[in-house]
PDB file of C-alpha atoms in Angstrom:
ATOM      1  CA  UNK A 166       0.000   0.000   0.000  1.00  0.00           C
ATOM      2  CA  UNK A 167       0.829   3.895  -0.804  1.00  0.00           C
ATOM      3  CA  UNK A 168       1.244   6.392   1.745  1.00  0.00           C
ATOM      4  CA  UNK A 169      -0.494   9.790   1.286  1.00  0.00           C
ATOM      5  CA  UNK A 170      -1.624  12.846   2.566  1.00  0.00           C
ATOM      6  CA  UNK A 171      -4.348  15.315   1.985  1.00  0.00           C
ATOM      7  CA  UNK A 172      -3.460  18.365   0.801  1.00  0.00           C
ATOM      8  CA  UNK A 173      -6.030  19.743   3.664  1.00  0.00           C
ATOM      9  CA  UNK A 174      -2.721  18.523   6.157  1.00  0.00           C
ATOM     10  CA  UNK A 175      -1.084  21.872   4.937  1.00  0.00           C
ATOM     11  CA  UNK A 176      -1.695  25.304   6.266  1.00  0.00           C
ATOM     12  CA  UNK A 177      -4.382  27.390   4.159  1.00  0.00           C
ATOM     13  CA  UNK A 178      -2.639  29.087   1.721  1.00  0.00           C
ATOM     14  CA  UNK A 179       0.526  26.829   0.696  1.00  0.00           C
ATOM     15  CA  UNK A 180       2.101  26.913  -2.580  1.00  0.00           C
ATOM     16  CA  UNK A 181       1.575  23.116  -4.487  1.00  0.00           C
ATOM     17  CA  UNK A 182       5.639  23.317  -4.935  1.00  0.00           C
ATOM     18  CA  UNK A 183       5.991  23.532  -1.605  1.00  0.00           C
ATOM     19  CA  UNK A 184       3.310  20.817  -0.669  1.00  0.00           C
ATOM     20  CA  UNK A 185       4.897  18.172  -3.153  1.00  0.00           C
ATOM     21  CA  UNK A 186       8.301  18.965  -1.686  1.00  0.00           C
ATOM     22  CA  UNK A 187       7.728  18.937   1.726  1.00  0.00           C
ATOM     23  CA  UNK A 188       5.753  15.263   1.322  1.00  0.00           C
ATOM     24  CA  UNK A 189       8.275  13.745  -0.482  1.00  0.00           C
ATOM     25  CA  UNK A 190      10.837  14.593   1.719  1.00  0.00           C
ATOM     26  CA  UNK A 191       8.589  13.056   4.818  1.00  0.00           C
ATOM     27  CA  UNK A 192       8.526  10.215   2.603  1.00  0.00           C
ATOM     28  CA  UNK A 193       5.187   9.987   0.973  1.00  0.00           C
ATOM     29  CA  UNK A 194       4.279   8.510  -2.186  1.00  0.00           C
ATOM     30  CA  UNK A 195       0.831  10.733  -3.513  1.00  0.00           C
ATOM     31  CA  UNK A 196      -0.971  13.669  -2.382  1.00  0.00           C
ATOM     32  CA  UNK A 197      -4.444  14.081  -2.598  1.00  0.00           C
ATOM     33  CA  UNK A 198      -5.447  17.548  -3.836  1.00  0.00           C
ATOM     34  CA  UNK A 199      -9.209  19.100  -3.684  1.00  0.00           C
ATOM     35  CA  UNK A 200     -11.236  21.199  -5.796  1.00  0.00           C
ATOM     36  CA  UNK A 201     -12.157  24.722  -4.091  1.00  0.00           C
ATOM     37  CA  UNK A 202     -13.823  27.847  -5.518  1.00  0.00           C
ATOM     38  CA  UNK A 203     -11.931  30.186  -7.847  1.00  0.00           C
ATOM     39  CA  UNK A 204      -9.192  31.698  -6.020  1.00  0.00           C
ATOM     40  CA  UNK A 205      -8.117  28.688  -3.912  1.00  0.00           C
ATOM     41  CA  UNK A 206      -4.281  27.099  -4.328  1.00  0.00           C
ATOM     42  CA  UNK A 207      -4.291  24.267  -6.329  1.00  0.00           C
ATOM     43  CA  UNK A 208      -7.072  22.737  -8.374  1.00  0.00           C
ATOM     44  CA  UNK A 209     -10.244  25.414  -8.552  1.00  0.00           C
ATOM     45  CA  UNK A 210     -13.608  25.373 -10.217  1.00  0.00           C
ATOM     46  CA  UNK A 211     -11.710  27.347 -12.971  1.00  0.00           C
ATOM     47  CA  UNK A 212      -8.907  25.069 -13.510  1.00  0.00           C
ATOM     48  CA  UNK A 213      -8.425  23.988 -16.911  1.00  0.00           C
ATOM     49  CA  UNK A 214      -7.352  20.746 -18.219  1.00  0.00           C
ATOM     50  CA  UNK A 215      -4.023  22.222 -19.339  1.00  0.00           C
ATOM     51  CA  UNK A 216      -3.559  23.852 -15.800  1.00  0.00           C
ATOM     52  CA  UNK A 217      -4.244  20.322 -14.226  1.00  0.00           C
ATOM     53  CA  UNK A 218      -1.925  18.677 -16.510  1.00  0.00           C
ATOM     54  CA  UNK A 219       0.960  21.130 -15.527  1.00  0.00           C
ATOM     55  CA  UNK A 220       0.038  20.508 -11.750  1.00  0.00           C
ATOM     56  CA  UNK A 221       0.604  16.476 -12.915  1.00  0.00           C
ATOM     57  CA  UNK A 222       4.304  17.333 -14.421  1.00  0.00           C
ATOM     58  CA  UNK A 223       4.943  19.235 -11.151  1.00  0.00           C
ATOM     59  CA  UNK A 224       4.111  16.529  -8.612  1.00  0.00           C
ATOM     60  CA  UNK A 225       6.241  14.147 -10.873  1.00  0.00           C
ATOM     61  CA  UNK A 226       9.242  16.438 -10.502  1.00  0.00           C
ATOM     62  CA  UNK A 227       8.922  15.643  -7.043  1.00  0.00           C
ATOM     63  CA  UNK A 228       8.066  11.378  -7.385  1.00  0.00           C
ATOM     64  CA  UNK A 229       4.552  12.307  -5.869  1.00  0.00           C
ATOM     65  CA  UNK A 230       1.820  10.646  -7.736  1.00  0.00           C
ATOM     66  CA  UNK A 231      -1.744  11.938  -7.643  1.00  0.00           C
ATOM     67  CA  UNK A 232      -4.647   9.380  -7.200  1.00  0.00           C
ATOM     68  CA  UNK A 233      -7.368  10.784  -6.322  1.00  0.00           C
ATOM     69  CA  UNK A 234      -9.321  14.025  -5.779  1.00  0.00           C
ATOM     70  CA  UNK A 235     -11.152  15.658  -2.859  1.00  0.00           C
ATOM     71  CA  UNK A 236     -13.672  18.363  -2.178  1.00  0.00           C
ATOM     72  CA  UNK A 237     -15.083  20.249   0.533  1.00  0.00           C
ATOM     73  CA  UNK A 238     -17.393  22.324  -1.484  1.00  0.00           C
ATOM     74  CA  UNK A 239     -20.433  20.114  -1.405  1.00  0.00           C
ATOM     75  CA  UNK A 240     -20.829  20.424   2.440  1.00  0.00           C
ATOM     76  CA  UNK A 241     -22.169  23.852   1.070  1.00  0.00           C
ATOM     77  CA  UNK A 242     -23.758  22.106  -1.893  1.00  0.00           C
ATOM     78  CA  UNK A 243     -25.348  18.760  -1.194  1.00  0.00           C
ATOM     79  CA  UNK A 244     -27.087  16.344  -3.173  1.00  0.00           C
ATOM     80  CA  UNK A 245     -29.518  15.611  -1.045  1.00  0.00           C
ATOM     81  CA  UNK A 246     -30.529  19.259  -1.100  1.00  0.00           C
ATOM     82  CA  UNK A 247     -34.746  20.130  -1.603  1.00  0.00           C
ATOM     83  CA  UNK A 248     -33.502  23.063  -3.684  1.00  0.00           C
ATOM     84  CA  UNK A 249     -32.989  22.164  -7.188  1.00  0.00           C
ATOM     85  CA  UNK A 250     -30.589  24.773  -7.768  1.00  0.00           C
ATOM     86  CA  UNK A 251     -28.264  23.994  -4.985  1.00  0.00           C
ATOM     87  CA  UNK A 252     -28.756  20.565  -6.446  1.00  0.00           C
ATOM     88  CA  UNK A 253     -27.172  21.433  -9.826  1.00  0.00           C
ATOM     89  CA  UNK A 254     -24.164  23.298  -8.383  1.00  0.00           C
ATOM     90  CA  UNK A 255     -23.743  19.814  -6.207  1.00  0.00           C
ATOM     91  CA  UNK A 256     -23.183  18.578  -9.782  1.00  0.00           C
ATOM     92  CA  UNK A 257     -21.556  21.089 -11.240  1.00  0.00           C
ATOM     93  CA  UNK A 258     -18.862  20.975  -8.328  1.00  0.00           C
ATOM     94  CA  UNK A 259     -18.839  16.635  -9.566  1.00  0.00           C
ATOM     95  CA  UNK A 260     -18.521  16.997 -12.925  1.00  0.00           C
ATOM     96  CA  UNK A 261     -15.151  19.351 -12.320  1.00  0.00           C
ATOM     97  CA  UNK A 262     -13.710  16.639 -10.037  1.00  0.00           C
ATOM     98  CA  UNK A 263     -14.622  14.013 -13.010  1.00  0.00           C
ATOM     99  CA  UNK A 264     -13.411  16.727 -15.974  1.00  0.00           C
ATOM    100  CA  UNK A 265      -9.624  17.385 -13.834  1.00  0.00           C
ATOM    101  CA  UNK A 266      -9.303  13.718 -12.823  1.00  0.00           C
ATOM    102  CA  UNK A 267      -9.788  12.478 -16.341  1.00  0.00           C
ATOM    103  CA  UNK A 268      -7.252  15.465 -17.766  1.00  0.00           C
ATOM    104  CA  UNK A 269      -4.936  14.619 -14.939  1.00  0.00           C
ATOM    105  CA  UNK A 270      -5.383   9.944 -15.023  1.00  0.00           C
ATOM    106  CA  UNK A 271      -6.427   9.756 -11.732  1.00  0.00           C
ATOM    107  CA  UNK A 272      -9.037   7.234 -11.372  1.00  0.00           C
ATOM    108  CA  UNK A 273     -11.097   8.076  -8.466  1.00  0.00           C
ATOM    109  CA  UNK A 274     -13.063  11.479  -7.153  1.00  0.00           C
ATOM    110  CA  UNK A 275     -14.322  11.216  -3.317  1.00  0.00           C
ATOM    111  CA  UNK A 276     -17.925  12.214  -3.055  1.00  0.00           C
ATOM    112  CA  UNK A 277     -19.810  12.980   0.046  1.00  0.00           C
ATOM    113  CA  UNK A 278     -23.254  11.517  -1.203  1.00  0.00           C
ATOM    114  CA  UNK A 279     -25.751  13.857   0.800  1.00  0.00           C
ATOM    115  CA  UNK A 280     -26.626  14.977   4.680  1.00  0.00           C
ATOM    116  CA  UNK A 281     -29.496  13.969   6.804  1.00  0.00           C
ATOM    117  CA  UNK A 282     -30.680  17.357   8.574  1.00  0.00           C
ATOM    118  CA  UNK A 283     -34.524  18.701  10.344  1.00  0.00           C
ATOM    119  CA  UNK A 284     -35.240  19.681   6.776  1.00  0.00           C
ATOM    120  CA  UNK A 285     -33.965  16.392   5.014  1.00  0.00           C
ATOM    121  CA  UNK A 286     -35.307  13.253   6.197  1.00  0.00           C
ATOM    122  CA  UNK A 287     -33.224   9.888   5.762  1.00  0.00           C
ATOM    123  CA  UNK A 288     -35.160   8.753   2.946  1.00  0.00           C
ATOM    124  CA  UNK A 289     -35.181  11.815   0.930  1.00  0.00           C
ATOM    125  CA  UNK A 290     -31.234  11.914   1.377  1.00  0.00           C
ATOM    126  CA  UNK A 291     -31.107   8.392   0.204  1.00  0.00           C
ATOM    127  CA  UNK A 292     -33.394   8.745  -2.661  1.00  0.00           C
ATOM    128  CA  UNK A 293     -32.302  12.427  -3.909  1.00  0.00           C
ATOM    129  CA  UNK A 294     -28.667  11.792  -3.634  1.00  0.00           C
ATOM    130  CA  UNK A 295     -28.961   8.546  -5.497  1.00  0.00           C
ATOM    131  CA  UNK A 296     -31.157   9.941  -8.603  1.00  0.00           C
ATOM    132  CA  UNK A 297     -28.588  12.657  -8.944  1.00  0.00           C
ATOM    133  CA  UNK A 298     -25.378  10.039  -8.369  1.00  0.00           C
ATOM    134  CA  UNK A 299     -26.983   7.873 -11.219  1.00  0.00           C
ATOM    135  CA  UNK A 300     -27.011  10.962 -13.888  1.00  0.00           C
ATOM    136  CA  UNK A 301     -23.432  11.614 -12.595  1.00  0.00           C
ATOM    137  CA  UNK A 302     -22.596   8.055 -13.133  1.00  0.00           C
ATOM    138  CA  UNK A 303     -22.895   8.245 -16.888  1.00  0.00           C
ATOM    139  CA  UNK A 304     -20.623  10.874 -17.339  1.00  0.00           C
ATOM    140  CA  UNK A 305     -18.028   8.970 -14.639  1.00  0.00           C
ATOM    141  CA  UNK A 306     -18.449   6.593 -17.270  1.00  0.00           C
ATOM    142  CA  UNK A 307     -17.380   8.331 -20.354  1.00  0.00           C
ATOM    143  CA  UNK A 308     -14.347   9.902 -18.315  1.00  0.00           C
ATOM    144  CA  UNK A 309     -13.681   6.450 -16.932  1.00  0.00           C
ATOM    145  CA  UNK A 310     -13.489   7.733 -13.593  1.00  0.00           C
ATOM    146  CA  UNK A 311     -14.660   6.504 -10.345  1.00  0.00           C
ATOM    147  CA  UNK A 312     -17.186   8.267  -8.114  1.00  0.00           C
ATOM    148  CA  UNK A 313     -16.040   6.790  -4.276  1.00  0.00           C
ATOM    149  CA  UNK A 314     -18.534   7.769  -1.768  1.00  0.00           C
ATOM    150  CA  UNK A 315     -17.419   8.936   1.800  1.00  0.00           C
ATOM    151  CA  UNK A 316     -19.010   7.668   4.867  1.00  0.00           C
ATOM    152  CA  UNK A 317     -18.689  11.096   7.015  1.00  0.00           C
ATOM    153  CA  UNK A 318     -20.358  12.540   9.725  1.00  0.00           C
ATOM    154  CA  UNK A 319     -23.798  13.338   7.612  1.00  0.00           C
ATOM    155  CA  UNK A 320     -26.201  10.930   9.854  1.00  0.00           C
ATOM    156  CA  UNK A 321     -26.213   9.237   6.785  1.00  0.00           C
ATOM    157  CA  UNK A 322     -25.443   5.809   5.604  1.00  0.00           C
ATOM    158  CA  UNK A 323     -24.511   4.603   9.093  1.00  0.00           C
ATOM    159  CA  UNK A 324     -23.691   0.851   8.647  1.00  0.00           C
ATOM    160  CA  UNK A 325     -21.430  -1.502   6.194  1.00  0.00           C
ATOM    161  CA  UNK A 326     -24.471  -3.325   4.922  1.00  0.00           C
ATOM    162  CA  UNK A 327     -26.228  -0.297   4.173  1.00  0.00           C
ATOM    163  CA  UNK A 328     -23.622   1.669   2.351  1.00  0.00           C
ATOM    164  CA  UNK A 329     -23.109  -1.746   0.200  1.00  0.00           C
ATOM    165  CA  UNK A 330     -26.751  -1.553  -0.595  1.00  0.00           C
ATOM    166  CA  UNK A 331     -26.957   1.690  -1.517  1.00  0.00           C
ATOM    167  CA  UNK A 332     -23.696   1.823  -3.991  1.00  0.00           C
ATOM    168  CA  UNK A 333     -25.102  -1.339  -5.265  1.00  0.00           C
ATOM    169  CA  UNK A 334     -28.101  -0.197  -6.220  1.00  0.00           C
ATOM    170  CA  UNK A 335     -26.655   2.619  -8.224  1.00  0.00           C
ATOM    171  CA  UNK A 336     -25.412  -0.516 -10.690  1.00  0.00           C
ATOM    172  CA  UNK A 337     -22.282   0.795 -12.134  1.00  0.00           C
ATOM    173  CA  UNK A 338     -18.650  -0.076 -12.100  1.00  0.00           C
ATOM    174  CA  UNK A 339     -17.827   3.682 -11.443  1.00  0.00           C
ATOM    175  CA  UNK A 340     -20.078   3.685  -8.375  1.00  0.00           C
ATOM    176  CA  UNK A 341     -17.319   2.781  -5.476  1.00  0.00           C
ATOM    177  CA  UNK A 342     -16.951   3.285  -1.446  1.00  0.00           C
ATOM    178  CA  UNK A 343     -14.029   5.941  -0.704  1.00  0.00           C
ATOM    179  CA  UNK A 344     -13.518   4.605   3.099  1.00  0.00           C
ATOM    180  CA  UNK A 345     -13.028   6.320   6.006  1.00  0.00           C
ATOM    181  CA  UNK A 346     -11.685   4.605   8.529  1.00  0.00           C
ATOM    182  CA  UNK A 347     -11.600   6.965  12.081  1.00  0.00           C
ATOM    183  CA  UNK A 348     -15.195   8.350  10.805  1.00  0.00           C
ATOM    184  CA  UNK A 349     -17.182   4.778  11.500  1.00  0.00           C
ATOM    185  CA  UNK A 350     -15.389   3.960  14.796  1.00  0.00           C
ATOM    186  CA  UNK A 351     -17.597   5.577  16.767  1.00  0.00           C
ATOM    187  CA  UNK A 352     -20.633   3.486  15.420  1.00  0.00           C
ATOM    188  CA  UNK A 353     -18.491   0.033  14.748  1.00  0.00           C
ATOM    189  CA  UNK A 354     -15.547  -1.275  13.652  1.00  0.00           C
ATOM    190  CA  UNK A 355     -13.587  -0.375  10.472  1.00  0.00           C
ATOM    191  CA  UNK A 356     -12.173  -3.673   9.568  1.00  0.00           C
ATOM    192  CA  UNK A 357     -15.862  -4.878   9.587  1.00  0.00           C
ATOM    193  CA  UNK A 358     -16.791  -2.327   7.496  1.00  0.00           C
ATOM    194  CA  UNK A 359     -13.774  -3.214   5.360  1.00  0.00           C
ATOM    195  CA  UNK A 360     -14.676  -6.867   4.491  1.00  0.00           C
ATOM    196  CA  UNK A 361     -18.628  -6.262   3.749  1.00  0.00           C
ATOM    197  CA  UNK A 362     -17.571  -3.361   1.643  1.00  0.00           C
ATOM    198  CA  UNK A 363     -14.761  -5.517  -0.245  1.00  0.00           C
ATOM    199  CA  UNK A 364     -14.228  -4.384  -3.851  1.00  0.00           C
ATOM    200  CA  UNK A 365     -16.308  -1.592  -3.727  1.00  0.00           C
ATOM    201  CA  UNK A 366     -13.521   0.315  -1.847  1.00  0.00           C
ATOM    202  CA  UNK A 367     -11.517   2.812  -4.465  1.00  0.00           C
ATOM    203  CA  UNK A 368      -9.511   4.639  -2.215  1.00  0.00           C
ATOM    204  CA  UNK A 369      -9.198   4.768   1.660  1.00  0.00           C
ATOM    205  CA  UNK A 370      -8.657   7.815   3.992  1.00  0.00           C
ATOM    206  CA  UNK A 371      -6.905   7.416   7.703  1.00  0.00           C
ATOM    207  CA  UNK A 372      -7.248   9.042  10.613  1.00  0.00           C
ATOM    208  CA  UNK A 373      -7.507   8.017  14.444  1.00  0.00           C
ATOM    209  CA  UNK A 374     -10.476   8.531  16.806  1.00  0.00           C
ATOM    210  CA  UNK A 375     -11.148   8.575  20.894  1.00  0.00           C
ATOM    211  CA  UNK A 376     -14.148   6.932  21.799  1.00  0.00           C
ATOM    212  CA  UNK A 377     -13.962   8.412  25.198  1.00  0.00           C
ATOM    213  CA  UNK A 378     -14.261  11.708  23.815  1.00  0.00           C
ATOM    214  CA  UNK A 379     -16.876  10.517  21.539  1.00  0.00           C
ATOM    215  CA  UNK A 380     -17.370  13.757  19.853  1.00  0.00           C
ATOM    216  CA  UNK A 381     -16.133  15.699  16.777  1.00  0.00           C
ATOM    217  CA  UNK A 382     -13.485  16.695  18.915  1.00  0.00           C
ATOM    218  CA  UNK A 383     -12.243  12.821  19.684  1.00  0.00           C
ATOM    219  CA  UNK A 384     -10.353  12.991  15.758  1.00  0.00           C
ATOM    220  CA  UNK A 385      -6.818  12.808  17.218  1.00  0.00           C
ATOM    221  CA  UNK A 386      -3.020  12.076  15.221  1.00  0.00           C
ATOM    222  CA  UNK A 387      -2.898   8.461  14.090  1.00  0.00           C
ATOM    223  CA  UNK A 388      -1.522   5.839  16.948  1.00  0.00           C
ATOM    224  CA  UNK A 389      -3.375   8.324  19.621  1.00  0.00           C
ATOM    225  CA  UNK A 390      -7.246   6.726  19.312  1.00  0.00           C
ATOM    226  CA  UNK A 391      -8.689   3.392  19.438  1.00  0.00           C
ATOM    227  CA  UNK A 392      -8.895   2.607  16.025  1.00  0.00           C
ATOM    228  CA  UNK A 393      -7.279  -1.690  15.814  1.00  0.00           C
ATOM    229  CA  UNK A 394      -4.482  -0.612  13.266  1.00  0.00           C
ATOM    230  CA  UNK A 395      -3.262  -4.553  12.856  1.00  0.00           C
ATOM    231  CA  UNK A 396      -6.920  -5.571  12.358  1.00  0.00           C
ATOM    232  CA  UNK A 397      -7.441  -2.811   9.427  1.00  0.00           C
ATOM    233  CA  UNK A 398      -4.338  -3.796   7.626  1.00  0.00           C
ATOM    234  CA  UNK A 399      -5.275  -7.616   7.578  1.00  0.00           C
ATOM    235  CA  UNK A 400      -8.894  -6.635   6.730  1.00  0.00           C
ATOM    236  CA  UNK A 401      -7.371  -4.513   4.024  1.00  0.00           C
ATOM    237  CA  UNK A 402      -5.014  -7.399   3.019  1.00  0.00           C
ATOM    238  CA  UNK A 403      -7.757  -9.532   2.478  1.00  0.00           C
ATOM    239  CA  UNK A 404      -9.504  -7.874  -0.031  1.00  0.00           C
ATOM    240  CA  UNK A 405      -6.605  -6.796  -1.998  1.00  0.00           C
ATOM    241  CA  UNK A 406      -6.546  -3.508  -1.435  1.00  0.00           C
ATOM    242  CA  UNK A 407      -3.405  -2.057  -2.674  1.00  0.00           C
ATOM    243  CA  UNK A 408      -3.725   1.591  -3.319  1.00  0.00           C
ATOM    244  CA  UNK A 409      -2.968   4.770  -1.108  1.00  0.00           C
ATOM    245  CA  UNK A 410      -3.825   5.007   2.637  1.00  0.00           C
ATOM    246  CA  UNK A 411      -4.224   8.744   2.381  1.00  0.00           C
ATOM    247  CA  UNK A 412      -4.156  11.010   5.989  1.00  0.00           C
ATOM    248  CA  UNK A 413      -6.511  13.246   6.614  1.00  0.00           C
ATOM    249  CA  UNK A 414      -5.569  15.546   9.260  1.00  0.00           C
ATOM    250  CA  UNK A 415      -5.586  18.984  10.272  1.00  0.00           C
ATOM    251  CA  UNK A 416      -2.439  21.201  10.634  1.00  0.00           C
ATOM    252  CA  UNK A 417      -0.439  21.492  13.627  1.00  0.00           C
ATOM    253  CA  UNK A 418      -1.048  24.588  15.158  1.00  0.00           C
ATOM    254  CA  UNK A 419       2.491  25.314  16.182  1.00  0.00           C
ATOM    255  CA  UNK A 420       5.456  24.233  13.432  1.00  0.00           C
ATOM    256  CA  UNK A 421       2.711  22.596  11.117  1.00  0.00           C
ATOM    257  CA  UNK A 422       5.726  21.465   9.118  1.00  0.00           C
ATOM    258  CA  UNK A 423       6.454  18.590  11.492  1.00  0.00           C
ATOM    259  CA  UNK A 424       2.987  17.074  11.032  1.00  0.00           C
ATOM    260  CA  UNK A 425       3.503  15.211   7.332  1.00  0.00           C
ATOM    261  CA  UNK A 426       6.997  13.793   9.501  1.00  0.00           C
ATOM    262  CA  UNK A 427       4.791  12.697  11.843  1.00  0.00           C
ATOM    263  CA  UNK A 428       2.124  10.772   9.696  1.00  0.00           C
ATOM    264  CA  UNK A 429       4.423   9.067   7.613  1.00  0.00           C
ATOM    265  CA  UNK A 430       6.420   7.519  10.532  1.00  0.00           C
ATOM    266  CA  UNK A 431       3.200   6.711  12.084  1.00  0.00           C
ATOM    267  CA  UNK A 432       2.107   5.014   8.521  1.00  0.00           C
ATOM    268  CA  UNK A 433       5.158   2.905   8.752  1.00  0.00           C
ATOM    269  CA  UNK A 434       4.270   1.702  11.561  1.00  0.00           C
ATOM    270  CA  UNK A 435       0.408   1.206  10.690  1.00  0.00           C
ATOM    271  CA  UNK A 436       1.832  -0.502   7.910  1.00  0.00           C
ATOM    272  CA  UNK A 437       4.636  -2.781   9.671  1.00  0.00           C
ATOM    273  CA  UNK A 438       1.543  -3.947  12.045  1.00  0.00           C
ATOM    274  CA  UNK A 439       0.149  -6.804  10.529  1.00  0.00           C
ATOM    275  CA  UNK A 440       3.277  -8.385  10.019  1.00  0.00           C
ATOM    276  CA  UNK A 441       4.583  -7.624  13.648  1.00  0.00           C
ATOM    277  CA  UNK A 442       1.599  -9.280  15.109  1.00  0.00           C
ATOM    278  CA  UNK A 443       2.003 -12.161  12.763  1.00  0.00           C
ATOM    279  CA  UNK A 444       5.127 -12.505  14.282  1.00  0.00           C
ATOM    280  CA  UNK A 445       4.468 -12.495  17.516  1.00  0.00           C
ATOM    281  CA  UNK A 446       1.501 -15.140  16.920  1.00  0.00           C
ATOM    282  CA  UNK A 447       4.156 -17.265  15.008  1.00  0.00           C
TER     283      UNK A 447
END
């Protein structure tokens, strides 16, 4: 498996050059960049295909590879949204993660499918998000490029069997889980959630969780929470996942340079686990 990082690990405001640099260094293999409004550093809603493409050559002069893109814009713009309108930007915010992956060959975009609120019931999340998700799917299709969709913190798709269903159900091969692994432990167990999801999973996102906190607050640095790093890796293992295992965290708040160091020796060692406990067992 690849080690990553989110671009969202960096303060606000730093330069791409300096983002590539500094994660190589730390000894990361990709960075995953996002998609924010006009304005923003890095890929924007008025990024061409020819900017993307130079962003591609720049990573590669620093042996990062890109795999996949992020977004925070459709917390502002769901899916699941009653209003049309804010509907259609929702897609219009999709369809220029699909557009930039596609110029750039990265296969997967991570999607957060919709958010249960007073004014959205469950069901009108679920069916809303996946009539929109289904007209996205086509053009995923033509871009061969796969949609993953996020379990977060929406109140929304809340177990294994249930996400399964519901990317199932959208019945396309570009219709695929992007996993979250501290964002389910404090409703189960991510290695469950690993094996029922299986193939589906694209593209997996790390970070480490308190249950004794038990609040938004409880996201702490990786090795710090309860999340059973040996048991993820095997569960990983078994389905032949391969691809990145891509932090999510946010910036230090004093020297903020130190925190990529920090995640990729604690990635080695998330990594290392299985086989150490093998080990021991042998």
């Amino acid at each position: 498996m690849l080690k990553g990082i989110n671009q969202w690990c960096y303060p606000e405001g730093t330069s791409l050059e300096a983002v590539f640099k500094i994660s190589k260094e730390a000894g990361f293999d990709a960075v995953e960049l996002n998609v924010y409004e006009a304005g923003g550093v890095g890929l924007t809603m008025k990024t061409t295909p020819q900017e993307a493409e130079a962003i591609v050559r720049l990573a590669a002069s620093y042996g990062i590879q890109l795999r996949s893109i992020s977004t925070g814009l459709l917390w502002q713009s769901p899916l699941s949204s009653p209003d049309a309108n804010v509907r259609e930007q929702a897609k219009a915010i999709i369809l220029k993660q699909l557009e930039l992956a596609n110029a750039m060959g990265i296969d997967t975009v991570l999607v957060v499918p919709g958010m249960v609120t007073e004014d959205v019931s469950y069901e009108e999340c679920y069916n809303r998000s996946q009539q929109e998700l289904k007209e996205l799917l086509v053009e995923a299709e033509k871009y061969q490029v796969s949609i993953g969709i996020e379990n977060v913190w929406n109140k929304f798709l809340m177990s294994p069997l249930e996400m399964a269903r519901y990317i199932d159900e959208l019945d396309s091969d570009y219709a695929k889980a992007y996993f979250d692994v501290g964002n389910v432990l404090q409703f189960g167990f991510p290695e469950q959630w690993i094996r029922i999801l299986g193939n589906r999973i694209s593209k997996v996102h790390v970070k480490d969780f308190s249950t004794s906190v038990g609040n938004i607050t409880g996201f702490v640095p990786l090795l710090a929470g309860d999340v059973n790093w040996p048991a993820v890796v095997e569960a990983l293992e078994e389905i032949g996942y391969h691809d990145t295992l891509t932090a999510e965290l946010n910036p230090y708040a004093i020297n903020p340079s130190q925190l990529p160091i920090d995640i990729a020796r604690h990635l080695d060692v998330i990594l290392a686990s299985r086989s150490k406990v093998k080990n021991e067992r042998s």
